[in-house]
Amino acid sequence: MIIICDKCKTRFQLDISLIKKTLFKVRCSKCEHVFSVDTSPKEDVYELTPHNIAPDKKIIAICNQKGGVAKTSTCLNLGASLSLSGKRVLLIDFDVQANLSLLLGQKNQLSFYEVMKKEAEILKIVKSVRPNLWLLPANSKMSLLAKDCLQQKDFGFFLRNLLEPIKSHFDCILIDTPPSIKFFTPNALLAADFVIVPTQAEFLAMNGVMQTENIIKALAKTHLLDYRVLLTMYDEKNTASKVVFSKLKARYKDKMFNTIINFDFKMQESQIVNQPVIFYDEKSTSALQYKALAKEVEAV
Ligand SMILES: Nc1ncnc2c1ncn2[C@@H]1O[C@H](COP(=O)(O)OP(=O)(O)OP(=O)(O)O)[C@@H](O)[C@H]1O
Ligand SMILES: [Mg+2]
């Protein structure tokens, strides 16, 4: 578990599996302060209630119609990093593939589909996955959403309308989207106030960024959205990647995050054990980079 020194606020990872007591004292290795740690289960860690909305509240859609550019990995690890800084974070799996749900070990859960069919209440299907981190899962029935919503007049605002009554429960909401421009991505963009466009330093992925940029511009008449491009899975030893990276920087300038996510095998290992890389190996390159990204996102 994560413990935080009362005095200097340093965070530590503590393995409590060998400690028999639930209430004990520890000494901070940084400032020497002695403080109590209570590991007894606390209902309120996972409690979901409306609370004061943070002034920098954000609903962030993570989009690129190119597949496999780390949209889901970014949603998971950025969300987990933001939750570590005390923010109450909701991750939304808005993709029929349900990869985000799978990465968190949540298979065949109720989804937006059952909510739309009035078979489930939205707050009841939200899963608590860690302190400060919740998931709104996806399932394969969501492929029927687009067809069923088509008859509704506010088709594009399906997600936005559903989130309205629950958004005050969270400081930050991250929406993972599929590699397509149909139904899910426009709905996520219309629900969001900020967009992250992950891309690999590859020619075709760069094309996906431009197409996503075009959709954002097309929506701008009625719905203004700020966005940043995020370079993912970067391998600086690859010359072609370096060329595409410099093209991206020239085109997007300050619309690119300073943080870059490198290619890191730890990321793939972490997914096998259903853990965000920031918990699997907090010192790994990608863990440190996603934590840096969280700081940058908070500052935007
Ligand atoms: N920094 C990284 N280093 C190494 N591998 C990575 C990294 N980020 C993501 N991956 C791997 O790349 C693959 C694609 O990642 P991910 O599923 O997040 O992409 P996606 O854009 O969500 O894909 P889709 O478009 O299918 O939804 C996964 O196998 C993931 O483990
Ligand atoms: Mg994905």
Coordinates of N, CA and C in Angstrom, one line a residue, residues 150-300:
L150 N -29.2 5.8 -32.8 CA -29.4 6.6 -34.0 C -30.7 7.2 -34.1
Q151 N -31.7 6.6 -33.5 CA -33.1 7.1 -33.5 C -33.2 8.4 -32.6
Q152 N -32.3 8.5 -31.7 CA -32.4 9.6 -30.7 C -31.9 10.9 -31.3
K153 N -32.6 12.0 -31.0 CA -32.2 13.3 -31.7 C -30.9 13.8 -31.2
D154 N -30.5 13.6 -30.0 CA -29.2 14.1 -29.5 C -28.2 12.9 -29.5
F155 N -28.2 12.2 -30.6 CA -27.3 11.1 -30.9 C -25.8 11.3 -30.5
G156 N -25.3 12.5 -30.8 CA -23.9 12.9 -30.6 C -23.6 13.2 -29.1
F157 N -24.7 13.4 -28.3 CA -24.5 13.8 -26.9 C -24.9 12.7 -26.0
F158 N -24.9 11.5 -26.5 CA -25.2 10.3 -25.6 C -24.4 10.2 -24.4
L159 N -23.0 10.3 -24.6 CA -22.1 10.1 -23.5 C -22.2 11.4 -22.5
R160 N -22.2 12.5 -23.2 CA -22.2 13.8 -22.4 C -23.5 13.8 -21.4
N161 N -24.6 13.4 -22.0 CA -25.9 13.4 -21.2 C -25.8 12.4 -20.1
L162 N -25.2 11.2 -20.3 CA -25.1 10.2 -19.3 C -24.1 10.6 -18.2
L163 N -23.1 11.4 -18.6 CA -22.1 11.7 -17.5 C -22.6 12.9 -16.7
E164 N -23.5 13.7 -17.2 CA -24.0 14.9 -16.5 C -24.2 14.6 -15.0
P165 N -25.1 13.6 -14.7 CA -25.4 13.5 -13.2 C -24.3 12.9 -12.4
I166 N -23.2 12.3 -13.0 CA -22.2 11.7 -12.1 C -20.9 12.5 -12.1
K167 N -20.7 13.5 -13.0 CA -19.4 14.1 -13.1 C -18.9 14.8 -11.9
S168 N -19.9 15.2 -11.0 CA -19.5 15.9 -9.8 C -18.8 14.9 -8.8
H169 N -18.9 13.7 -9.0 CA -18.2 12.7 -8.1 C -16.7 12.6 -8.3
F170 N -16.2 13.2 -9.4 CA -14.8 13.0 -9.8 C -14.1 14.3 -10.1
D171 N -12.8 14.3 -9.9 CA -12.0 15.5 -10.2 C -11.5 15.4 -11.7
C172 N -11.4 14.2 -12.2 CA -10.9 14.0 -13.5 C -11.5 12.8 -14.2
I173 N -12.0 12.9 -15.4 CA -12.6 11.8 -16.1 C -11.8 11.6 -17.4
L174 N -11.3 10.3 -17.6 CA -10.5 10.0 -18.8 C -11.3 9.0 -19.7
I175 N -11.5 9.3 -20.9 CA -12.3 8.5 -21.8 C -11.4 7.8 -22.9
D176 N -11.4 6.5 -22.8 CA -10.7 5.7 -23.8 C -11.6 5.4 -25.0
T177 N -11.1 5.7 -26.2 CA -11.9 5.5 -27.4 C -11.3 4.5 -28.4
P178 N -12.2 4.0 -29.3 CA -11.7 2.9 -30.2 C -11.0 3.6 -31.4
P179 N -10.3 2.8 -32.2 CA -9.6 3.3 -33.4 C -10.6 3.5 -34.6
S180 N -11.5 4.4 -34.4 CA -12.5 4.7 -35.5 C -13.1 6.0 -35.3
I181 N -13.8 6.6 -36.3 CA -14.3 7.9 -36.2 C -15.9 7.8 -36.0
K182 N -16.4 6.6 -36.0 CA -17.8 6.5 -35.9 C -18.3 6.6 -34.4
F183 N -19.5 7.0 -34.2 CA -20.2 7.1 -32.9 C -19.4 7.4 -31.7
F184 N -18.5 6.4 -31.3 CA -17.8 6.5 -30.0 C -16.9 7.7 -29.9
T185 N -16.0 7.9 -30.9 CA -15.1 9.0 -30.9 C -15.7 10.4 -30.9
P186 N -16.7 10.7 -31.8 CA -17.4 12.0 -31.7 C -18.1 12.2 -30.4
N187 N -18.7 11.1 -29.9 CA -19.4 11.2 -28.6 C -18.5 11.6 -27.5
A188 N -17.3 10.9 -27.5 CA -16.3 11.2 -26.5 C -15.8 12.7 -26.6
L189 N -15.6 13.1 -27.8 CA -15.1 14.5 -28.0 C -16.2 15.5 -27.6
L190 N -17.4 15.2 -27.8 CA -18.5 16.2 -27.4 C -18.7 16.1 -25.9
A191 N -18.2 15.1 -25.2 CA -18.4 15.1 -23.8 C -17.2 15.7 -23.1
A192 N -16.1 15.9 -23.8 CA -14.8 16.3 -23.2 C -14.5 17.8 -23.3
D193 N -13.6 18.2 -22.5 CA -13.1 19.6 -22.6 C -11.6 19.6 -23.0
F194 N -11.0 18.5 -23.1 CA -9.6 18.4 -23.5 C -9.4 17.1 -24.2
V195 N -8.5 17.1 -25.2 CA -8.2 15.8 -25.9 C -6.7 15.5 -25.9
I196 N -6.4 14.3 -25.7 CA -5.0 13.8 -25.8 C -5.0 12.9 -27.0
V197 N -4.1 13.2 -28.0 CA -4.0 12.4 -29.2 C -2.6 11.7 -29.1
P198 N -2.6 10.4 -28.7 CA -1.4 9.7 -28.6 C -1.0 9.2 -30.0
T199 N 0.3 9.3 -30.3 CA 0.8 8.8 -31.6 C 2.1 8.2 -31.5
Q200 N 2.4 7.1 -32.3 CA 3.7 6.6 -32.4 C 4.5 7.5 -33.4
A201 N 5.8 7.5 -33.4 CA 6.5 8.3 -34.4 C 6.6 7.5 -35.7
E202 N 5.4 7.3 -36.3 CA 5.3 6.5 -37.6 C 4.5 7.3 -38.5
F203 N 4.7 7.2 -39.8 CA 4.0 7.9 -40.8 C 2.5 7.8 -40.8
L204 N 2.0 6.5 -40.7 CA 0.6 6.3 -40.7 C -0.1 6.8 -39.4
A205 N 0.6 6.7 -38.3 CA 0.1 7.2 -37.0 C -0.1 8.7 -37.1
M206 N 0.9 9.4 -37.8 CA 0.9 10.8 -37.9 C -0.3 11.3 -38.7
N207 N -0.7 10.4 -39.7 CA -1.9 10.7 -40.5 C -3.1 10.6 -39.6
G208 N -3.1 9.6 -38.7 CA -4.3 9.5 -37.7 C -4.4 10.8 -36.9
V209 N -3.3 11.4 -36.5 CA -3.3 12.6 -35.7 C -4.0 13.7 -36.5
M210 N -3.6 13.8 -37.8 CA -4.2 14.9 -38.6 C -5.7 14.7 -38.7
Q211 N -6.1 13.4 -38.9 CA -7.6 13.2 -39.1 C -8.3 13.5 -37.8
T212 N -7.7 13.2 -36.6 CA -8.3 13.5 -35.4 C -8.4 15.1 -35.2
E213 N -7.3 15.7 -35.6 CA -7.2 17.2 -35.6 C -8.4 17.8 -36.4
N214 N -8.6 17.2 -37.6 CA -9.7 17.7 -38.5 C -11.1 17.6 -37.8
I215 N -11.3 16.4 -37.1 CA -12.6 16.3 -36.4 C -12.7 17.4 -35.3
I216 N -11.6 17.6 -34.6 CA -11.7 18.6 -33.5 C -12.0 20.0 -34.1
K217 N -11.4 20.3 -35.3 CA -11.7 21.6 -35.9 C -13.1 21.6 -36.4
A218 N -13.6 20.5 -36.9 CA -15.0 20.5 -37.4 C -16.0 20.7 -36.3
L219 N -15.7 20.2 -35.1 CA -16.6 20.4 -34.0 C -16.5 21.8 -33.4
A220 N -15.4 22.5 -33.7 CA -15.0 23.8 -33.0 C -16.1 24.9 -33.2
K221 N -17.0 24.7 -34.2 CA -18.0 25.7 -34.4 C -19.0 25.8 -33.2
T222 N -19.2 24.6 -32.7 CA -20.1 24.6 -31.5 C -19.5 24.1 -30.2
H223 N -18.3 23.4 -30.3 CA -17.7 22.8 -29.1 C -16.2 23.0 -29.2
L224 N -15.7 24.0 -28.4 CA -14.3 24.3 -28.5 C -13.5 23.3 -27.6
L225 N -12.5 22.8 -28.2 CA -11.7 21.7 -27.5 C -10.2 22.1 -27.6
D226 N -9.5 22.0 -26.4 CA -8.1 22.2 -26.5 C -7.5 20.7 -26.6
Y227 N -6.4 20.6 -27.3 CA -5.8 19.3 -27.4 C -4.3 19.3 -27.4
R228 N -3.6 18.2 -27.1 CA -2.2 18.0 -27.1 C -1.9 16.6 -27.7
V229 N -0.8 16.6 -28.5 CA -0.3 15.4 -29.1 C 0.7 14.7 -28.2
L230 N 0.6 13.4 -28.0 CA 1.5 12.7 -27.1 C 2.3 11.7 -27.9
L231 N 3.6 11.8 -27.9 CA 4.4 10.8 -28.6 C 4.6 9.6 -27.7
T232 N 4.2 8.4 -28.2 CA 4.2 7.1 -27.4 C 5.2 6.1 -28.1
M233 N 5.6 5.2 -27.3 CA 6.4 4.0 -27.7 C 7.6 4.5 -28.6
Y234 N 8.2 5.6 -28.1 CA 9.3 6.2 -28.9 C 10.6 5.4 -28.7
D235 N 11.2 5.1 -29.9 CA 12.5 4.4 -29.8 C 13.6 5.3 -30.5
E236 N 14.4 6.0 -29.7 CA 15.3 7.0 -30.3 C 16.4 6.4 -31.2
K237 N 16.5 5.0 -31.1 CA 17.5 4.4 -32.0 C 17.0 4.2 -33.4
N238 N 15.7 4.4 -33.6 CA 15.1 4.2 -34.9 C 15.2 5.5 -35.7
T239 N 15.9 5.5 -36.8 CA 16.1 6.8 -37.5 C 14.8 7.3 -38.1
A240 N 13.9 6.4 -38.6 CA 12.7 6.8 -39.2 C 11.8 7.5 -38.1
S241 N 11.8 6.9 -36.9 CA 11.0 7.5 -35.8 C 11.5 8.9 -35.5
K242 N 12.9 9.1 -35.5 CA 13.4 10.4 -35.2 C 12.9 11.5 -36.3
V243 N 12.9 11.0 -37.5 CA 12.4 12.0 -38.6 C 11.0 12.3 -38.4
V244 N 10.1 11.3 -38.1 CA 8.7 11.6 -37.9 C 8.5 12.5 -36.7
F245 N 9.3 12.2 -35.6 CA 9.2 13.0 -34.4 C 9.5 14.5 -34.7
S246 N 10.5 14.7 -35.5 CA 10.8 16.1 -35.8 C 9.8 16.8 -36.7
K247 N 9.1 16.0 -37.5 CA 8.0 16.5 -38.3 C 6.8 16.9 -37.4
L248 N 6.6 16.0 -36.5 CA 5.5 16.2 -35.5 C 5.7 17.5 -34.7
K249 N 7.0 17.6 -34.3 CA 7.3 18.8 -33.5 C 7.1 20.1 -34.3
A250 N 7.6 20.0 -35.6 CA 7.5 21.2 -36.4 C 6.0 21.6 -36.7
R251 N 5.2 20.6 -36.8 CA 3.8 20.9 -37.1 C 3.0 21.3 -35.9
Y252 N 3.2 20.6 -34.8 CA 2.3 20.8 -33.6 C 2.9 21.7 -32.6
K253 N 4.2 22.0 -32.6 CA 4.8 22.9 -31.7 C 4.3 22.8 -30.3
D254 N 3.7 23.9 -29.8 CA 3.3 23.9 -28.3 C 2.0 23.0 -28.1
K255 N 1.5 22.4 -29.2 CA 0.4 21.5 -29.0 C 0.9 20.1 -28.8
M256 N 2.2 20.0 -28.6 CA 2.7 18.6 -28.3 C 3.1 18.6 -26.8
F257 N 2.9 17.6 -26.1 CA 3.4 17.5 -24.7 C 4.9 17.4 -24.7
N258 N 5.5 18.0 -23.7 CA 7.0 17.9 -23.6 C 7.4 16.5 -23.2
T259 N 6.5 15.8 -22.4 CA 6.7 14.5 -22.0 C 6.6 13.5 -23.2
I260 N 7.5 12.6 -23.3 CA 7.5 11.6 -24.3 C 7.4 10.2 -23.6
I261 N 6.6 9.3 -24.2 CA 6.6 8.0 -23.6 C 7.5 7.0 -24.5
N262 N 8.5 6.5 -23.9 CA 9.4 5.6 -24.6 C 8.8 4.2 -24.8
F263 N 9.3 3.5 -25.7 CA 9.0 2.1 -25.8 C 9.6 1.4 -24.6
D264 N 8.8 0.6 -23.8 CA 9.3 0.1 -22.6 C 8.7 -1.3 -22.4
F265 N 9.5 -2.3 -22.3 CA 8.9 -3.7 -22.1 C 8.2 -3.8 -20.8
K266 N 8.5 -3.0 -19.8 CA 7.8 -3.0 -18.5 C 6.3 -2.8 -18.7
M267 N 6.0 -1.9 -19.7 CA 4.6 -1.6 -20.0 C 3.9 -2.9 -20.4
Q268 N 4.5 -3.7 -21.2 CA 3.9 -4.9 -21.7 C 3.8 -6.0 -20.5
E269 N 4.8 -6.0 -19.7 CA 4.8 -7.0 -18.6 C 3.7 -6.6 -17.6
S270 N 3.5 -5.3 -17.4 CA 2.5 -4.8 -16.4 C 1.1 -5.2 -16.8
Q271 N 0.9 -5.2 -18.1 CA -0.4 -5.5 -18.6 C -0.8 -7.0 -18.4
I272 N 0.3 -7.9 -18.4 CA 0.0 -9.3 -18.2 C -0.5 -9.5 -16.8
V273 N -0.1 -8.7 -15.8 CA -0.5 -8.9 -14.4 C -1.6 -7.9 -14.1
N274 N -2.3 -7.3 -15.1 CA -3.4 -6.4 -14.8 C -3.1 -5.3 -13.9
Q275 N -1.9 -4.7 -14.1 CA -1.6 -3.6 -13.2 C -1.1 -2.4 -14.1
P276 N -1.4 -1.2 -13.7 CA -0.8 0.0 -14.4 C 0.7 -0.1 -14.1
V277 N 1.5 0.3 -15.1 CA 2.9 0.2 -14.9 C 3.4 1.0 -13.7
I278 N 2.7 2.1 -13.4 CA 3.2 2.9 -12.3 C 3.1 2.2 -10.9
F279 N 2.3 1.1 -10.9 CA 2.3 0.3 -9.7 C 3.2 -1.0 -9.8
Y280 N 3.3 -1.5 -11.1 CA 4.0 -2.7 -11.4 C 5.5 -2.4 -11.1
D281 N 6.0 -1.3 -11.7 CA 7.4 -1.0 -11.5 C 7.5 0.5 -11.5
E282 N 7.4 1.1 -10.3 CA 7.3 2.6 -10.2 C 8.5 3.3 -10.7
K283 N 9.6 2.6 -10.8 CA 10.9 3.3 -11.2 C 11.2 3.0 -12.7
S284 N 10.3 2.3 -13.4 CA 10.5 2.0 -14.8 C 10.4 3.3 -15.6
T285 N 11.0 3.3 -16.8 CA 11.0 4.5 -17.7 C 9.6 5.0 -17.9
S286 N 8.7 4.0 -18.3 CA 7.4 4.4 -18.7 C 6.6 4.9 -17.5
A287 N 6.8 4.3 -16.3 CA 6.1 4.8 -15.1 C 6.5 6.2 -14.8
L288 N 7.8 6.5 -14.8 CA 8.3 7.9 -14.5 C 7.7 8.9 -15.6
Q289 N 7.7 8.4 -16.8 CA 7.2 9.3 -17.9 C 5.7 9.6 -17.7
Y290 N 4.9 8.5 -17.4 CA 3.4 8.8 -17.2 C 3.2 9.7 -16.0
K291 N 4.1 9.6 -14.9 CA 3.9 10.5 -13.8 C 4.2 11.9 -14.2
A292 N 5.2 12.1 -15.1 CA 5.6 13.4 -15.6 C 4.4 13.9 -16.4
L293 N 3.8 13.0 -17.2 CA 2.7 13.5 -18.1 C 1.6 14.0 -17.2
A294 N 1.3 13.3 -16.1 CA 0.2 13.7 -15.2 C 0.4 15.1 -14.7
K295 N 1.7 15.4 -14.4 CA 2.0 16.8 -13.9 C 1.7 17.8 -15.0
E296 N 2.1 17.4 -16.2 CA 1.9 18.3 -17.4 C 0.4 18.5 -17.6
V297 N -0.3 17.4 -17.5 CA -1.8 17.5 -17.8 C -2.4 18.4 -16.7
E298 N -2.0 18.3 -15.5 CA -2.5 19.1 -14.4 C -2.2 20.6 -14.6
A299 N -1.1 20.8 -15.3 CA -0.7 22.2 -15.5 C -1.3 22.9 -16.7
V300 N -1.9 22.1 -17.6 CA -2.4 22.7 -18.8 C -3.7 23.5 -18.5

